[in-house]
Amino acid sequence: MHFSDTYNKHCSRSSITLRLPVAAFEVSIFALAALMSLPGDALSQSAAPGTSVELPAVVVEGAVPKKAPAAKKKSQGVASSGSAQATEGVPAESDGAAFAERPSPAAEAARKLDAIAGGTDVVTNAEMTPKASASLSDMLAFVPGVVVQNFFGSNDQPRLQIRGSGLQQNPSERGTLVLQDGLPINRADGSYIVGFADPKSAEFVEVYRGYTANRLGATVLGGAINFVSPTGLTAPGAQAIVEGGSFGHFAVQAQAGAQQGNFDAHASLSYTERDGYREHNESERTNFNLNAGARVNENITTRLFFGYTDLAFDVVGPLSRALLEQNPKQICKGPTPGPEFCRGPNVLRDDPHREAEQFRIGSRTTARYGANLFDVGLGYTYTDDSFTFPVGSGVRDTEGGDFTAVARYAYAPDPSRALPLFELTSQYVVGSADRDYFINEGGSKGLLFGENKFDSTTLSIHAGFNIPLTERLTVSPAVAYSYASRENDDVFAGATRPRYNAGNGGYIFPAMPPEDTSYDRSYHEWTPSLALSYELARDQSIFAAVSRSFEPPTQDDLISSINGTPNTSAGLQINPGPPPFPVVASVFATPDLDAQTATTLEGGWKGNTSRLAWSAIAYYSWVDGELLNLRDSFGNSLGAVNADKTTHFGIELGAAVEITDGLTGRAAYTYQDFRFDGDAQYDDNRLAGAPRHIVNAALRYTFVPGLWVEAEVNWVPDDTPVDNANTLFNEAYTLVDLRSNYDITENISIFGEVSNVFDEKYASATLIVESVQSPDQAVFLPGDGRAFILGARARF
């Protein structure tokens, strides 16, 4: 499901299209057509089935009369969160040649994803461009089934989950395969830092929900998100954006692209800083991306990538509901006596924050011979991540590299069909990392209490057919095999693991000898799927699918520091009864976890007309061994566990409509009913952290081309459980945003936004805890209050 032209036809200057000016440059165009008759133009890196680093050649159709009518645009799918700009038609003025203009990369990706029997979306940068302070939650707000809950504001550490996968994992994300240009940001064990994803640097984003991500090499239950970079061909020239506003927000972005002969290159640089809505809420991020492509010969094209992200932000921490209502800007100062008592971490004393860098380099090479497509990608990432948790968990430094090799083959004898007849993908990721654990001593690194060396590998092989049984009916059988290994070597050399009592301001001696945390685990599974797709009419289809999914645990699931409190380090519990004295306990948990697996049934209806595009999908998953990361009443980690049996039922609805020539709208609705299934402890309770209903709707009115206003409503109409026992809930809330854009000239625009217009006090997310011992627990993460942002954009 993805946006059609329905929503974006009134903001075309924000869209990226390729036009060939026939009338004025007839001679040049014939030369260009001759050049482009070679089938390998290095363009955007879609991960859609059968795509490569190329787009179809420009075809000279022959002489046509002057003032030939423009070809009709074809709508490209549904309004879920973005718009796939369709192919532009032949210019009205033509002196003798008509050219079948190639579609934009987003439109081509949308055409392929729309043909997949499952939940898919394409979100373009055109949808993000008018939004000030565009974050991951902004970009994916209109993709049903994808839920992004902001933790600390901006784009620093949101909780991302697709269909409930990774629901209870934060800050160590998993459950979604996150790619940039078809190569993973995830580490070899499947974990990733969601803040490394920069929506504004992407030309468009592909979203694959559920089993549809298996074809990309995913070994997760949720799905995959691929951020596709612009190139020198799709985004020539230069552009600069600057914006600023409330809470110390300042952002600047510059990008430039160019083509010379068979070569092209594109570079983008962005910087964002923010003081934040709350105390202890500063953040900044620098992101740089560079890619260069070349056509080697008439069959082979290649593209090289380089990326760097530097991310730093304060971990502002949770509040109780009473403290949120009193003043959502304040921070928790721990369970200290007096009016500032807060049943949570002491943020003022412990200064929790995160500093992370990732360096990315990769390549992708495509060879096309007739109906056969060979595609090889190589990538390397190096990640340096320092996370200062409150004293209960300490300071965690992780540094290491991961190498990815991806090989794809597609056989497409019928070019008129969106999907290849046969597709084969193999992805292998291997990586290692060194991790050190330090005592958090008043916000600084204290003594070392743990040291590990991690080695991880993940292999996924997927093979599938898309067989047309009739002109309208297609059957798509597929099977994937996945293998994963997770090794940990405990190399801590100390005689004892130090323990720290911040309440008494010192280390506790003597300490117990360290337990060995080493392990060597492996996981493997076959995951078949079968889908049927039937074309009801032109641009309308229904589908049904049954699939298996498999997701192994990450290193963060398999080892975590435990038994800390808001005043004591990991491994040191204080007896609550008088007189207080230290109790030595385990410092780490290394649970022997199983991989989680699921069987899913889903079906849906996709379609579009000249003014309306829609998608309706429902799914039901039976999950075995769902991975849950639990926390105690103060938010300290209790480690990961496998639930016995759980079920995930969801409905995903999206639509875009052109109401009048100037008024357009879009809407997305997500229903999530995720439950334990006869659990010995939780019976059939709802899984904590999953809002049951999420509604997003927007109306845009265009006065004249380039001048429009838009109102957006984000509504969570139901309370969300904070704990799996379902005893404490996050309250429902409604947010209203207003934004506008004005093109002063063809090259200069200004834009502005007012978010949370009515200054709603609400929790954008919560911690997920094992149990609630008091209604004043600090588990609620306040969302931003009313904010004003203005910006300007210049194109050269």
PDB file of C-alpha atoms in Angstrom, residues 257-377:
ATOM      1  CA  GLY A 257      24.016  15.920  -7.222  1.00  0.00           C
ATOM      2  CA  ALA A 258      25.427  15.857 -10.714  1.00  0.00           C
ATOM      3  CA  GLN A 259      25.941  13.614 -13.734  1.00  0.00           C
ATOM      4  CA  GLN A 260      28.807  13.515 -16.191  1.00  0.00           C
ATOM      5  CA  GLY A 261      28.580  10.976 -19.008  1.00  0.00           C
ATOM      6  CA  ASN A 262      28.189   7.502 -17.538  1.00  0.00           C
ATOM      7  CA  PHE A 263      28.980   8.695 -14.013  1.00  0.00           C
ATOM      8  CA  ASP A 264      26.925  10.464 -11.369  1.00  0.00           C
ATOM      9  CA  ALA A 265      27.312  11.370  -7.710  1.00  0.00           C
ATOM     10  CA  HIS A 266      25.218  12.764  -4.887  1.00  0.00           C
ATOM     11  CA  ALA A 267      26.160  14.046  -1.433  1.00  0.00           C
ATOM     12  CA  SER A 268      24.088  15.246   1.519  1.00  0.00           C
ATOM     13  CA  LEU A 269      25.053  16.725   4.875  1.00  0.00           C
ATOM     14  CA  SER A 270      22.657  17.493   7.725  1.00  0.00           C
ATOM     15  CA  TYR A 271      23.026  18.792  11.254  1.00  0.00           C
ATOM     16  CA  THR A 272      20.353  19.040  13.937  1.00  0.00           C
ATOM     17  CA  GLU A 273      20.544  20.288  17.494  1.00  0.00           C
ATOM     18  CA  ARG A 274      17.887  20.737  20.141  1.00  0.00           C
ATOM     19  CA  ASP A 275      17.771  21.922  23.755  1.00  0.00           C
ATOM     20  CA  GLY A 276      14.641  19.844  24.226  1.00  0.00           C
ATOM     21  CA  TYR A 277      11.212  20.276  25.736  1.00  0.00           C
ATOM     22  CA  ARG A 278      12.231  18.953  29.161  1.00  0.00           C
ATOM     23  CA  GLU A 279      15.141  19.383  31.532  1.00  0.00           C
ATOM     24  CA  HIS A 280      18.178  17.270  30.654  1.00  0.00           C
ATOM     25  CA  ASN A 281      16.888  16.865  27.092  1.00  0.00           C
ATOM     26  CA  GLU A 282      19.618  18.150  24.751  1.00  0.00           C
ATOM     27  CA  SER A 283      20.435  16.324  21.527  1.00  0.00           C
ATOM     28  CA  GLU A 284      22.428  16.745  18.331  1.00  0.00           C
ATOM     29  CA  ARG A 285      23.093  14.719  15.229  1.00  0.00           C
ATOM     30  CA  THR A 286      25.348  15.002  12.202  1.00  0.00           C
ATOM     31  CA  ASN A 287      24.643  12.850   9.158  1.00  0.00           C
ATOM     32  CA  PHE A 288      26.664  12.598   5.942  1.00  0.00           C
ATOM     33  CA  ASN A 289      25.902  10.430   2.910  1.00  0.00           C
ATOM     34  CA  LEU A 290      27.734  10.120  -0.396  1.00  0.00           C
ATOM     35  CA  ASN A 291      27.034   7.802  -3.313  1.00  0.00           C
ATOM     36  CA  ALA A 292      28.504   7.547  -6.789  1.00  0.00           C
ATOM     37  CA  GLY A 293      27.347   5.403  -9.699  1.00  0.00           C
ATOM     38  CA  ALA A 294      28.719   4.290 -13.031  1.00  0.00           C
ATOM     39  CA  ARG A 295      27.608   2.313 -16.045  1.00  0.00           C
ATOM     40  CA  VAL A 296      30.461  -0.127 -16.682  1.00  0.00           C
ATOM     41  CA  ASN A 297      29.065  -1.414 -19.981  1.00  0.00           C
ATOM     42  CA  GLU A 298      25.705  -2.111 -21.590  1.00  0.00           C
ATOM     43  CA  ASN A 299      24.968  -4.892 -19.082  1.00  0.00           C
ATOM     44  CA  ILE A 300      26.651  -3.892 -15.817  1.00  0.00           C
ATOM     45  CA  THR A 301      26.038  -0.963 -13.496  1.00  0.00           C
ATOM     46  CA  THR A 302      27.505  -0.256 -10.075  1.00  0.00           C
ATOM     47  CA  ARG A 303      27.134   2.184  -7.192  1.00  0.00           C
ATOM     48  CA  LEU A 304      29.348   2.942  -4.189  1.00  0.00           C
ATOM     49  CA  PHE A 305      28.123   4.309  -0.845  1.00  0.00           C
ATOM     50  CA  PHE A 306      29.669   6.083   2.086  1.00  0.00           C
ATOM     51  CA  GLY A 307      27.842   7.212   5.205  1.00  0.00           C
ATOM     52  CA  TYR A 308      28.613   8.588   8.641  1.00  0.00           C
ATOM     53  CA  THR A 309      26.295   9.434  11.531  1.00  0.00           C
ATOM     54  CA  ASP A 310      27.252  11.024  14.851  1.00  0.00           C
ATOM     55  CA  LEU A 311      24.427  10.913  17.378  1.00  0.00           C
ATOM     56  CA  ALA A 312      24.315  12.261  20.937  1.00  0.00           C
ATOM     57  CA  PHE A 313      21.369  12.845  23.243  1.00  0.00           C
ATOM     58  CA  ASP A 314      20.388  13.044  26.891  1.00  0.00           C
ATOM     59  CA  VAL A 315      18.200  10.299  28.296  1.00  0.00           C
ATOM     60  CA  VAL A 316      15.606  12.420  30.042  1.00  0.00           C
ATOM     61  CA  GLY A 317      13.825   9.542  31.760  1.00  0.00           C
ATOM     62  CA  PRO A 318      10.252   8.812  32.879  1.00  0.00           C
ATOM     63  CA  LEU A 319       7.849  10.483  35.316  1.00  0.00           C
ATOM     64  CA  SER A 320       4.871   9.308  37.313  1.00  0.00           C
ATOM     65  CA  ARG A 321       1.432  10.304  36.058  1.00  0.00           C
ATOM     66  CA  ALA A 322       1.080  12.820  38.908  1.00  0.00           C
ATOM     67  CA  LEU A 323       4.438  14.459  38.142  1.00  0.00           C
ATOM     68  CA  LEU A 324       3.589  14.563  34.422  1.00  0.00           C
ATOM     69  CA  GLU A 325       0.332  16.354  35.129  1.00  0.00           C
ATOM     70  CA  GLN A 326       2.089  18.711  37.545  1.00  0.00           C
ATOM     71  CA  ASN A 327       4.932  19.663  35.190  1.00  0.00           C
ATOM     72  CA  PRO A 328       5.872  17.459  32.202  1.00  0.00           C
ATOM     73  CA  LYS A 329       9.170  19.329  31.739  1.00  0.00           C
ATOM     74  CA  GLN A 330      10.697  18.152  35.024  1.00  0.00           C
ATOM     75  CA  ILE A 331      12.901  15.110  35.530  1.00  0.00           C
ATOM     76  CA  CYS A 332      12.840  12.273  38.028  1.00  0.00           C
ATOM     77  CA  LYS A 333      15.287  12.702  40.932  1.00  0.00           C
ATOM     78  CA  GLY A 334      14.900   9.230  42.379  1.00  0.00           C
ATOM     79  CA  PRO A 335      13.235   7.844  45.500  1.00  0.00           C
ATOM     80  CA  THR A 336      14.647  10.534  47.779  1.00  0.00           C
ATOM     81  CA  PRO A 337      12.721  11.817  50.822  1.00  0.00           C
ATOM     82  CA  GLY A 338      10.685  14.962  50.390  1.00  0.00           C
ATOM     83  CA  PRO A 339       8.323  16.542  47.855  1.00  0.00           C
ATOM     84  CA  GLU A 340      10.589  15.588  44.913  1.00  0.00           C
ATOM     85  CA  PHE A 341      10.205  11.856  45.639  1.00  0.00           C
ATOM     86  CA  CYS A 342      10.074   9.914  42.351  1.00  0.00           C
ATOM     87  CA  ARG A 343       9.821   6.148  42.111  1.00  0.00           C
ATOM     88  CA  GLY A 344      12.368   5.897  39.311  1.00  0.00           C
ATOM     89  CA  PRO A 345      15.976   6.717  38.348  1.00  0.00           C
ATOM     90  CA  ASN A 346      17.865   9.741  39.666  1.00  0.00           C
ATOM     91  CA  VAL A 347      18.395  11.513  36.342  1.00  0.00           C
ATOM     92  CA  LEU A 348      19.920  14.630  37.907  1.00  0.00           C
ATOM     93  CA  ARG A 349      22.648  12.649  39.683  1.00  0.00           C
ATOM     94  CA  ASP A 350      23.352   9.892  37.136  1.00  0.00           C
ATOM     95  CA  ASP A 351      23.276  12.012  33.925  1.00  0.00           C
ATOM     96  CA  PRO A 352      22.082   9.209  31.602  1.00  0.00           C
ATOM     97  CA  HIS A 353      22.935   9.880  27.945  1.00  0.00           C
ATOM     98  CA  ARG A 354      24.008   8.197  24.740  1.00  0.00           C
ATOM     99  CA  GLU A 355      26.798   8.936  22.264  1.00  0.00           C
ATOM    100  CA  ALA A 356      26.954   6.767  19.155  1.00  0.00           C
ATOM    101  CA  GLU A 357      28.753   6.854  15.815  1.00  0.00           C
ATOM    102  CA  GLN A 358      28.358   4.654  12.774  1.00  0.00           C
ATOM    103  CA  PHE A 359      30.537   4.539   9.687  1.00  0.00           C
ATOM    104  CA  ARG A 360      29.067   2.814   6.605  1.00  0.00           C
ATOM    105  CA  ILE A 361      30.642   1.849   3.303  1.00  0.00           C
ATOM    106  CA  GLY A 362      29.214  -0.388   0.612  1.00  0.00           C
ATOM    107  CA  SER A 363      28.663  -1.181  -3.022  1.00  0.00           C
ATOM    108  CA  ARG A 364      25.986  -2.675  -5.197  1.00  0.00           C
ATOM    109  CA  THR A 365      26.568  -4.067  -8.678  1.00  0.00           C
ATOM    110  CA  THR A 366      23.959  -5.286 -11.134  1.00  0.00           C
ATOM    111  CA  ALA A 367      24.359  -7.346 -14.281  1.00  0.00           C
ATOM    112  CA  ARG A 368      21.363  -7.838 -16.566  1.00  0.00           C
ATOM    113  CA  TYR A 369      21.362 -10.353 -19.415  1.00  0.00           C
ATOM    114  CA  GLY A 370      17.997 -10.600 -21.102  1.00  0.00           C
ATOM    115  CA  ALA A 371      15.480 -11.841 -18.565  1.00  0.00           C
ATOM    116  CA  ASN A 372      18.185 -12.610 -15.988  1.00  0.00           C
ATOM    117  CA  LEU A 373      19.196 -10.133 -13.290  1.00  0.00           C
ATOM    118  CA  PHE A 374      22.212 -10.648 -11.033  1.00  0.00           C
ATOM    119  CA  ASP A 375      22.658  -8.235  -8.136  1.00  0.00           C
ATOM    120  CA  VAL A 376      25.524  -8.278  -5.602  1.00  0.00           C
ATOM    121  CA  GLY A 377      25.852  -5.986  -2.603  1.00  0.00           C
TER     122      GLY A 377
END
